[in-house]
Amino acid sequence: MPVGTAGTVKAVHQRELKEDIRAQIILGNTYHLYLRPGLDTLHKAGGLHQFNGWDAPILTDSGGYQVFSLSGTRKIKEEGVTFRSHIDGSRHLFTPENTMDTQRIIGADIIMALDECTPYPCSYRYAETSLQLTHRWLERCINHFKATEPLYGYDQMLFPIVQGSTYKDLRKASAETIASFGQEGNAIGGLSVGEPAEEMYEMTEIVCEILPADKPRYLMGVGTPANILECISLGIDMFDCVMPTRNARNGMLFTRNGIINIRNEKWKNDFSPIDEESDLWADKHYSKAYLRHLVTSKEILGAQIASLHNLHFYLWLTGESRKRIIDGTFARWKDQMVKAVSARI
Amino acid sequence: MPVGTAGTVKAVHQRELKEDIRAQIILGNTYHLYLRPGLDTLHKAGGLHQFNGWDAPILTDSGGYQVFSLSGTRKIKEEGVTFRSHIDGSRHLFTPENTMDTQRIIGADIIMALDECTPYPCSYRYAETSLQLTHRWLERCINHFKATEPLYGYDQMLFPIVQGSTYKDLRKASAETIASFGQEGNAIGGLSVGEPAEEMYEMTEIVCEILPADKPRYLMGVGTPANILECISLGIDMFDCVMPTRNARNGMLFTRNGIINIRNEKWKNDFSPIDEESDLWADKHYSKAYLRHLVTSKEILGAQIASLHNLHFYLWLTGESRKRIIDGTFARWKDQMVKAVSARI
């Protein structure tokens, strides 16, 4: 899922998302949307789809993650979490109940439970206490979700989130609790927060063995192309990550042959297309030297082209994985690709 | 002509310029291109068309204007003008001869003579002395242009530039000198530099009476939609201006009903399309409230949408003018439109 934090996938038109990148779903961040444009505007618009003109599925997180990563002084209580806006310092409270209401107003097709995303490293004691809170919040989310109706005439789904830091027994216990609610899909949070990749894979594997295989498993906030391939092999079906767009704006391109830092001098006079193997018009139309010029000159078009390229590549990578799972050639291809996409070229 | 300073019309893809805005020609700035990516890269690329993937006409200025407006300490001598780069402070010299060579390397279809663009206000004595220098430089430009060949297998045209500040006799004398060279087109410089619009129109009128009507007359750096309509009625055929793109990035939209500051609170919950009368997909797809959200949130997509809108509107305005000149309804329509497009809504 391309990440559209504030209702826009940065530097990419909705038409490009649909026709060039062929995204089937995008993500919005409740924390950002709640602060700006705000719920009054989103409600009056008839929800985020109407507001931003994206008529395919949208998933929103609960806002919890950004409260922990972006806002100033925040305080976790049983009731919920109080925090200050990173924009104007104003005080706010997110609770399991009001984050359901907020996501009803935003009107995403898939909405997420409020959880606490533990930092890394995290003591066993903190992880265990936090996990119990996350599970109590989940019950309140589900109860409130069931007690309320969608606002715009189409159904919404609520995905719960497995936590438990890097502790196997906590992850197992959490996965069992989460699976027991029988929601339409299940998510794994609290990974890709600084732990070694091996620990992320280990936790993902343990959890995927417990979460039902016939419902989508969503690994939140992951990751590099190699991370995504490894986690697909462990049973993950959905991903979101800012990496393809954020790194694009700094000139990092992901390709099937490895990672390019387009700012490097070596591309200065390389007039070959950005990606010869890609079927994206921009990859064939623009050269590496031109993109390097745009990025080093801080031209907006540089961010546009690189974002388009990276998102198109991520969607190609996951689409190709799906095809190869179906035709039975995924495992070998995955091992080759993990090496290829991780190289620096 | 949309302005593509550093080889990119800011925030707009080449595909959008061609298919959505339907630009027939874009402008590049020699000063910027000379400094970055530099002549070595542009030469190796095979010129700017190859470098930026724009296969329709390009016009480049000589670089003189930016030397006067952007660079640090600059010194005008008979030989040319020395200046310091605004990027790294390095020292450079532009002469009539080397700006022709530079524009041969950039490979624009229309290139401009090196002139001095006098500031406003400007004493008669300074304007007269400067004008004589501009005319001497023009002779050197034309001689060097004739003594050199295009580099990439297609012809280039050299347009001379009328100067003379806001002095009628100097403008007349300059226009006669410029016309006498018999180039394929002629430009008017040194206007839209701070003088009242009435003075700009007066100078334009005087000059247009002298410059041949059967060759394009190009008014450099103009202007607002009203300025453009008035100057078309005085005989101008070509314009360039950063206003549609620069102002777009600040949230100013030009429409046939007037000027919108999309940052205003009044658009916060206005979910109507950006421009209902436009045939641009983005004008119909995105709402005013969404664009306001993007611009106030400093999202790149805001600059993209507003730039697309403003350029499309400018091209519509000039295209419509052409049609109405041909069918004989321009004069009355122009008077109505000047009022309409100048209103603040």
mmCIF file of N, CA and C in Angstrom, chain B residues 137-228:
data_model
loop_
_atom_site.group_PDB
_atom_site.id
_atom_site.type_symbol
_atom_site.label_atom_id
_atom_site.label_comp_id
_atom_site.label_asym_id
_atom_site.label_seq_id
_atom_site.Cartn_x
_atom_site.Cartn_y
_atom_site.Cartn_z
ATOM 1 N N TRP B 137 26.484 44.714 -28.545
ATOM 2 C CA TRP B 137 26.510 43.278 -28.221
ATOM 3 C C TRP B 137 25.686 42.480 -29.238
ATOM 4 N N LEU B 138 24.572 43.053 -29.674
ATOM 5 C CA LEU B 138 23.723 42.351 -30.643
ATOM 6 C C LEU B 138 24.490 42.068 -31.936
ATOM 7 N N GLU B 139 25.221 43.087 -32.408
ATOM 8 C CA GLU B 139 26.006 42.862 -33.635
ATOM 9 C C GLU B 139 26.991 41.723 -33.452
ATOM 10 N N ARG B 140 27.628 41.704 -32.284
ATOM 11 C CA ARG B 140 28.592 40.624 -32.009
ATOM 12 C C ARG B 140 27.883 39.265 -31.922
ATOM 13 N N CYS B 141 26.678 39.270 -31.304
ATOM 14 C CA CYS B 141 25.898 38.016 -31.234
ATOM 15 C C CYS B 141 25.591 37.498 -32.632
ATOM 16 N N ILE B 142 25.083 38.392 -33.473
ATOM 17 C CA ILE B 142 24.672 37.962 -34.809
ATOM 18 C C ILE B 142 25.881 37.495 -35.621
ATOM 19 N N ASN B 143 26.975 38.245 -35.521
ATOM 20 C CA ASN B 143 28.181 37.831 -36.249
ATOM 21 C C ASN B 143 28.650 36.448 -35.800
ATOM 22 N N HIS B 144 28.654 36.236 -34.488
ATOM 23 C CA HIS B 144 29.143 34.949 -33.986
ATOM 24 C C HIS B 144 28.158 33.834 -34.305
ATOM 25 N N PHE B 145 26.883 34.167 -34.225
ATOM 26 C CA PHE B 145 25.852 33.178 -34.552
ATOM 27 C C PHE B 145 26.005 32.728 -36.002
ATOM 28 N N LYS B 146 26.237 33.707 -36.896
ATOM 29 C CA LYS B 146 26.387 33.379 -38.317
ATOM 30 C C LYS B 146 27.675 32.614 -38.597
ATOM 31 N N ALA B 147 28.659 32.832 -37.763
ATOM 32 C CA ALA B 147 29.957 32.170 -37.973
ATOM 33 C C ALA B 147 30.000 30.762 -37.388
ATOM 34 N N THR B 148 28.923 30.375 -36.702
ATOM 35 C CA THR B 148 28.903 29.047 -36.069
ATOM 36 C C THR B 148 27.732 28.233 -36.607
ATOM 37 N N GLU B 149 27.796 26.938 -36.350
ATOM 38 C CA GLU B 149 26.782 26.021 -36.870
ATOM 39 C C GLU B 149 26.006 25.399 -35.716
ATOM 40 N N PRO B 150 24.755 25.032 -35.972
ATOM 41 C CA PRO B 150 24.049 24.257 -34.950
ATOM 42 C C PRO B 150 24.738 22.902 -34.780
ATOM 43 N N LEU B 151 24.615 22.324 -33.601
ATOM 44 C CA LEU B 151 25.386 21.119 -33.263
ATOM 45 C C LEU B 151 24.624 19.814 -33.444
ATOM 46 N N TYR B 152 23.290 19.909 -33.545
ATOM 47 C CA TYR B 152 22.530 18.652 -33.458
ATOM 48 C C TYR B 152 21.653 18.370 -34.683
ATOM 49 N N GLY B 153 21.979 19.034 -35.819
ATOM 50 C CA GLY B 153 21.282 18.667 -37.041
ATOM 51 C C GLY B 153 19.963 19.368 -37.290
ATOM 52 N N TYR B 154 19.615 20.373 -36.522
ATOM 53 C CA TYR B 154 18.422 21.174 -36.821
ATOM 54 C C TYR B 154 18.777 22.650 -36.653
ATOM 55 N N ASP B 155 18.049 23.520 -37.354
ATOM 56 C CA ASP B 155 18.339 24.953 -37.329
ATOM 57 C C ASP B 155 17.969 25.595 -36.001
ATOM 58 N N GLN B 156 18.658 26.675 -35.693
ATOM 59 C CA GLN B 156 18.288 27.524 -34.561
ATOM 60 C C GLN B 156 18.036 28.929 -35.079
ATOM 61 N N MET B 157 17.169 29.670 -34.402
ATOM 62 C CA MET B 157 16.904 31.068 -34.743
ATOM 63 C C MET B 157 17.409 31.957 -33.623
ATOM 64 N N LEU B 158 17.893 33.135 -33.994
ATOM 65 C CA LEU B 158 18.359 34.103 -32.988
ATOM 66 C C LEU B 158 17.435 35.313 -32.983
ATOM 67 N N PHE B 159 16.822 35.592 -31.847
ATOM 68 C CA PHE B 159 15.966 36.780 -31.719
ATOM 69 C C PHE B 159 16.739 37.892 -31.003
ATOM 70 N N PRO B 160 16.729 39.110 -31.582
ATOM 71 C CA PRO B 160 17.314 40.263 -30.898
ATOM 72 C C PRO B 160 16.289 40.885 -29.938
ATOM 73 N N ILE B 161 16.753 41.732 -29.039
ATOM 74 C CA ILE B 161 15.897 42.261 -27.970
ATOM 75 C C ILE B 161 15.922 43.788 -27.952
ATOM 76 N N VAL B 162 14.723 44.383 -28.011
ATOM 77 C CA VAL B 162 14.566 45.840 -27.888
ATOM 78 C C VAL B 162 14.712 46.224 -26.417
ATOM 79 N N GLN B 163 15.540 47.237 -26.132
ATOM 80 C CA GLN B 163 15.608 47.800 -24.779
ATOM 81 C C GLN B 163 15.254 49.286 -24.857
ATOM 82 N N GLY B 164 15.620 50.062 -23.853
ATOM 83 C CA GLY B 164 15.333 51.496 -23.875
ATOM 84 C C GLY B 164 14.522 51.968 -22.682
ATOM 85 N N SER B 165 14.405 51.089 -21.673
ATOM 86 C CA SER B 165 13.713 51.459 -20.434
ATOM 87 C C SER B 165 12.323 52.017 -20.748
ATOM 88 N N THR B 166 11.914 53.108 -20.092
ATOM 89 C CA THR B 166 10.566 53.646 -20.306
ATOM 90 C C THR B 166 10.623 54.955 -21.095
ATOM 91 N N TYR B 167 11.659 55.096 -21.925
ATOM 92 C CA TYR B 167 11.832 56.316 -22.728
ATOM 93 C C TYR B 167 11.421 56.054 -24.170
ATOM 94 N N LYS B 168 10.408 56.817 -24.589
ATOM 95 C CA LYS B 168 9.813 56.564 -25.907
ATOM 96 C C LYS B 168 10.832 56.646 -27.037
ATOM 97 N N ASP B 169 11.651 57.703 -27.009
ATOM 98 C CA ASP B 169 12.582 57.865 -28.131
ATOM 99 C C ASP B 169 13.622 56.749 -28.158
ATOM 100 N N LEU B 170 14.043 56.313 -26.963
ATOM 101 C CA LEU B 170 15.015 55.211 -26.925
ATOM 102 C C LEU B 170 14.367 53.919 -27.419
ATOM 103 N N ARG B 171 13.121 53.674 -27.007
ATOM 104 C CA ARG B 171 12.414 52.463 -27.454
ATOM 105 C C ARG B 171 12.241 52.474 -28.975
ATOM 106 N N LYS B 172 11.862 53.649 -29.516
ATOM 107 C CA LYS B 172 11.692 53.753 -30.978
ATOM 108 C C LYS B 172 13.005 53.483 -31.697
ATOM 109 N N ALA B 173 14.055 54.131 -31.213
ATOM 110 C CA ALA B 173 15.365 53.958 -31.850
ATOM 111 C C ALA B 173 15.803 52.497 -31.773
ATOM 112 N N SER B 174 15.567 51.886 -30.613
ATOM 113 C CA SER B 174 15.981 50.498 -30.436
ATOM 114 C C SER B 174 15.173 49.579 -31.349
ATOM 115 N N ALA B 175 13.857 49.811 -31.421
ATOM 116 C CA ALA B 175 13.006 48.960 -32.263
ATOM 117 C C ALA B 175 13.449 49.050 -33.723
ATOM 118 N N GLU B 176 13.832 50.277 -34.164
ATOM 119 C CA GLU B 176 14.281 50.422 -35.550
ATOM 120 C C GLU B 176 15.595 49.680 -35.794
ATOM 121 N N THR B 177 16.489 49.791 -34.837
ATOM 122 C CA THR B 177 17.758 49.068 -34.960
ATOM 123 C C THR B 177 17.504 47.563 -35.007
ATOM 124 N N ILE B 178 16.700 47.108 -34.060
ATOM 125 C CA ILE B 178 16.431 45.663 -33.956
ATOM 126 C C ILE B 178 15.771 45.147 -35.247
ATOM 127 N N ALA B 179 14.765 45.886 -35.734
ATOM 128 C CA ALA B 179 14.059 45.455 -36.943
ATOM 129 C C ALA B 179 14.999 45.392 -38.138
ATOM 130 N N SER B 180 15.985 46.278 -38.151
ATOM 131 C CA SER B 180 16.874 46.370 -39.312
ATOM 132 C C SER B 180 17.725 45.113 -39.502
ATOM 133 N N PHE B 181 17.862 44.310 -38.462
ATOM 134 C CA PHE B 181 18.670 43.101 -38.601
ATOM 135 C C PHE B 181 17.932 41.984 -39.342
ATOM 136 N N GLY B 182 16.605 42.124 -39.447
ATOM 137 C CA GLY B 182 15.843 41.162 -40.240
ATOM 138 C C GLY B 182 15.853 39.744 -39.708
ATOM 139 N N GLN B 183 15.949 39.577 -38.387
ATOM 140 C CA GLN B 183 15.922 38.220 -37.808
ATOM 141 C C GLN B 183 14.505 37.633 -37.913
ATOM 142 N N GLU B 184 14.378 36.326 -37.643
ATOM 143 C CA GLU B 184 13.086 35.642 -37.820
ATOM 144 C C GLU B 184 12.030 36.052 -36.808
ATOM 145 N N GLY B 185 12.449 36.634 -35.717
ATOM 146 C CA GLY B 185 11.517 37.106 -34.708
ATOM 147 C C GLY B 185 12.218 38.150 -33.874
ATOM 148 N N ASN B 186 11.447 38.943 -33.122
ATOM 149 C CA ASN B 186 12.030 40.042 -32.363
ATOM 150 C C ASN B 186 11.424 40.096 -30.962
ATOM 151 N N ALA B 187 12.253 40.450 -30.001
ATOM 152 C CA ALA B 187 11.781 40.443 -28.615
ATOM 153 C C ALA B 187 11.846 41.836 -28.007
ATOM 154 N N ILE B 188 11.052 42.018 -26.964
ATOM 155 C CA ILE B 188 11.058 43.260 -26.196
ATOM 156 C C ILE B 188 11.435 42.893 -24.769
ATOM 157 N N GLY B 189 12.529 43.469 -24.287
ATOM 158 C CA GLY B 189 12.976 43.196 -22.926
ATOM 159 C C GLY B 189 12.880 44.436 -22.063
ATOM 160 N N GLY B 190 13.260 44.312 -20.814
ATOM 161 C CA GLY B 190 13.328 45.465 -19.919
ATOM 162 C C GLY B 190 11.976 45.990 -19.477
ATOM 163 N N LEU B 191 10.910 45.225 -19.706
ATOM 164 C CA LEU B 191 9.597 45.614 -19.180
ATOM 165 C C LEU B 191 9.181 44.601 -18.114
ATOM 166 N N SER B 192 8.094 44.939 -17.395
ATOM 167 C CA SER B 192 7.649 44.087 -16.286
ATOM 168 C C SER B 192 8.768 43.945 -15.250
ATOM 169 N N VAL B 193 9.479 45.047 -15.032
ATOM 170 C CA VAL B 193 10.552 45.040 -14.040
ATOM 171 C C VAL B 193 10.230 45.997 -12.886
ATOM 172 N N GLY B 194 8.928 46.319 -12.747
ATOM 173 C CA GLY B 194 8.522 47.171 -11.631
ATOM 174 C C GLY B 194 7.799 48.439 -12.056
ATOM 175 N N GLU B 195 7.795 48.748 -13.348
ATOM 176 C CA GLU B 195 7.126 49.963 -13.827
ATOM 177 C C GLU B 195 5.602 49.774 -13.797
ATOM 178 N N PRO B 196 4.827 50.892 -13.735
ATOM 179 C CA PRO B 196 3.366 50.756 -13.796
ATOM 180 C C PRO B 196 2.954 50.085 -15.106
ATOM 181 N N ALA B 197 1.843 49.325 -15.053
ATOM 182 C CA ALA B 197 1.383 48.597 -16.245
ATOM 183 C C ALA B 197 1.171 49.548 -17.412
ATOM 184 N N GLU B 198 0.691 50.783 -17.129
ATOM 185 C CA GLU B 198 0.430 51.722 -18.227
ATOM 186 C C GLU B 198 1.692 52.037 -19.017
ATOM 187 N N GLU B 199 2.802 52.156 -18.300
ATOM 188 C CA GLU B 199 4.076 52.418 -18.996
ATOM 189 C C GLU B 199 4.504 51.216 -19.827
ATOM 190 N N MET B 200 4.261 50.027 -19.283
ATOM 191 C CA MET B 200 4.594 48.813 -20.047
ATOM 192 C C MET B 200 3.789 48.779 -21.342
ATOM 193 N N TYR B 201 2.487 49.099 -21.246
ATOM 194 C CA TYR B 201 1.635 49.060 -22.442
ATOM 195 C C TYR B 201 2.071 50.137 -23.444
ATOM 196 N N GLU B 202 2.432 51.298 -22.929
ATOM 197 C CA GLU B 202 2.828 52.400 -23.812
ATOM 198 C C GLU B 202 4.089 52.023 -24.601
ATOM 199 N N MET B 203 5.051 51.474 -23.890
ATOM 200 C CA MET B 203 6.310 51.074 -24.546
ATOM 201 C C MET B 203 6.050 49.946 -25.551
ATOM 202 N N THR B 204 5.219 48.989 -25.141
ATOM 203 C CA THR B 204 4.916 47.857 -26.020
ATOM 204 C C THR B 204 4.254 48.349 -27.307
ATOM 205 N N GLU B 205 3.351 49.304 -27.158
ATOM 206 C CA GLU B 205 2.626 49.823 -28.329
ATOM 207 C C GLU B 205 3.577 50.520 -29.305
ATOM 208 N N ILE B 206 4.424 51.361 -28.753
ATOM 209 C CA ILE B 206 5.393 52.085 -29.589
ATOM 210 C C ILE B 206 6.284 51.106 -30.353
ATOM 211 N N VAL B 207 6.748 50.106 -29.656
ATOM 212 C CA VAL B 207 7.683 49.157 -30.257
ATOM 213 C C VAL B 207 6.971 48.282 -31.295
ATOM 214 N N CYS B 208 5.736 47.853 -30.981
ATOM 215 C CA CYS B 208 5.005 46.977 -31.908
ATOM 216 C C CYS B 208 4.692 47.688 -33.223
ATOM 217 N N GLU B 209 4.584 49.015 -33.183
ATOM 218 C CA GLU B 209 4.343 49.753 -34.429
ATOM 219 C C GLU B 209 5.539 49.695 -35.363
ATOM 220 N N ILE B 210 6.698 49.443 -34.800
ATOM 221 C CA ILE B 210 7.921 49.429 -35.607
ATOM 222 C C ILE B 210 8.360 48.005 -35.965
ATOM 223 N N LEU B 211 8.273 47.089 -35.016
ATOM 224 C CA LEU B 211 8.687 45.708 -35.313
ATOM 225 C C LEU B 211 7.757 45.113 -36.368
ATOM 226 N N PRO B 212 8.303 44.357 -37.326
ATOM 227 C CA PRO B 212 7.469 43.848 -38.414
ATOM 228 C C PRO B 212 6.341 42.942 -37.899
ATOM 229 N N ALA B 213 5.154 43.113 -38.501
ATOM 230 C CA ALA B 213 3.967 42.369 -38.054
ATOM 231 C C ALA B 213 4.001 40.920 -38.529
ATOM 232 N N ASP B 214 4.771 40.644 -39.569
ATOM 233 C CA ASP B 214 4.773 39.282 -40.122
ATOM 234 C C ASP B 214 5.812 38.378 -39.466
ATOM 235 N N LYS B 215 6.426 38.869 -38.401
ATOM 236 C CA LYS B 215 7.360 38.042 -37.631
ATOM 237 C C LYS B 215 6.938 38.072 -36.169
ATOM 238 N N PRO B 216 7.145 36.975 -35.450
ATOM 239 C CA PRO B 216 6.681 36.960 -34.058
ATOM 240 C C PRO B 216 7.332 38.053 -33.215
ATOM 241 N N ARG B 217 6.492 38.689 -32.411
ATOM 242 C CA ARG B 217 6.971 39.680 -31.436
ATOM 243 C C ARG B 217 6.830 39.049 -30.051
ATOM 244 N N TYR B 218 7.916 39.034 -29.350
ATOM 245 C CA TYR B 218 7.992 38.304 -28.071
ATOM 246 C C TYR B 218 8.258 39.290 -26.938
ATOM 247 N N LEU B 219 7.303 39.380 -26.017
ATOM 248 C CA LEU B 219 7.437 40.273 -24.857
ATOM 249 C C LEU B 219 7.927 39.443 -23.674
ATOM 250 N N MET B 220 9.153 39.726 -23.251
ATOM 251 C CA MET B 220 9.808 38.834 -22.279
ATOM 252 C C MET B 220 9.351 39.085 -20.834
ATOM 253 N N GLY B 221 9.032 38.001 -20.151
ATOM 254 C CA GLY B 221 8.772 38.079 -18.710
ATOM 255 C C GLY B 221 7.414 38.623 -18.307
ATOM 256 N N VAL B 222 6.454 38.690 -19.242
ATOM 257 C CA VAL B 222 5.104 39.210 -18.964
ATOM 258 C C VAL B 222 4.141 38.050 -19.084
ATOM 259 N N GLY B 223 3.198 37.925 -18.177
ATOM 260 C CA GLY B 223 2.844 38.724 -17.030
ATOM 261 C C GLY B 223 1.565 38.154 -16.448
ATOM 262 N N THR B 224 0.735 39.005 -15.894
ATOM 263 C CA THR B 224 -0.576 38.560 -15.397
ATOM 264 C C THR B 224 -1.476 38.240 -16.596
ATOM 265 N N PRO B 225 -2.577 37.508 -16.364
ATOM 266 C CA PRO B 225 -3.509 37.271 -17.476
ATOM 267 C C PRO B 225 -3.964 38.578 -18.129
ATOM 268 N N ALA B 226 -4.233 39.609 -17.339
ATOM 269 C CA ALA B 226 -4.663 40.902 -17.904
ATOM 270 C C ALA B 226 -3.548 41.526 -18.738
ATOM 271 N N ASN B 227 -2.319 41.494 -18.226
ATOM 272 C CA ASN B 227 -1.172 42.006 -18.994
ATOM 273 C C ASN B 227 -1.079 41.317 -20.345
ATOM 274 N N ILE B 228 -1.260 40.010 -20.342
ATOM 275 C CA ILE B 228 -1.107 39.239 -21.573
ATOM 276 C C ILE B 228 -2.191 39.615 -22.577
#
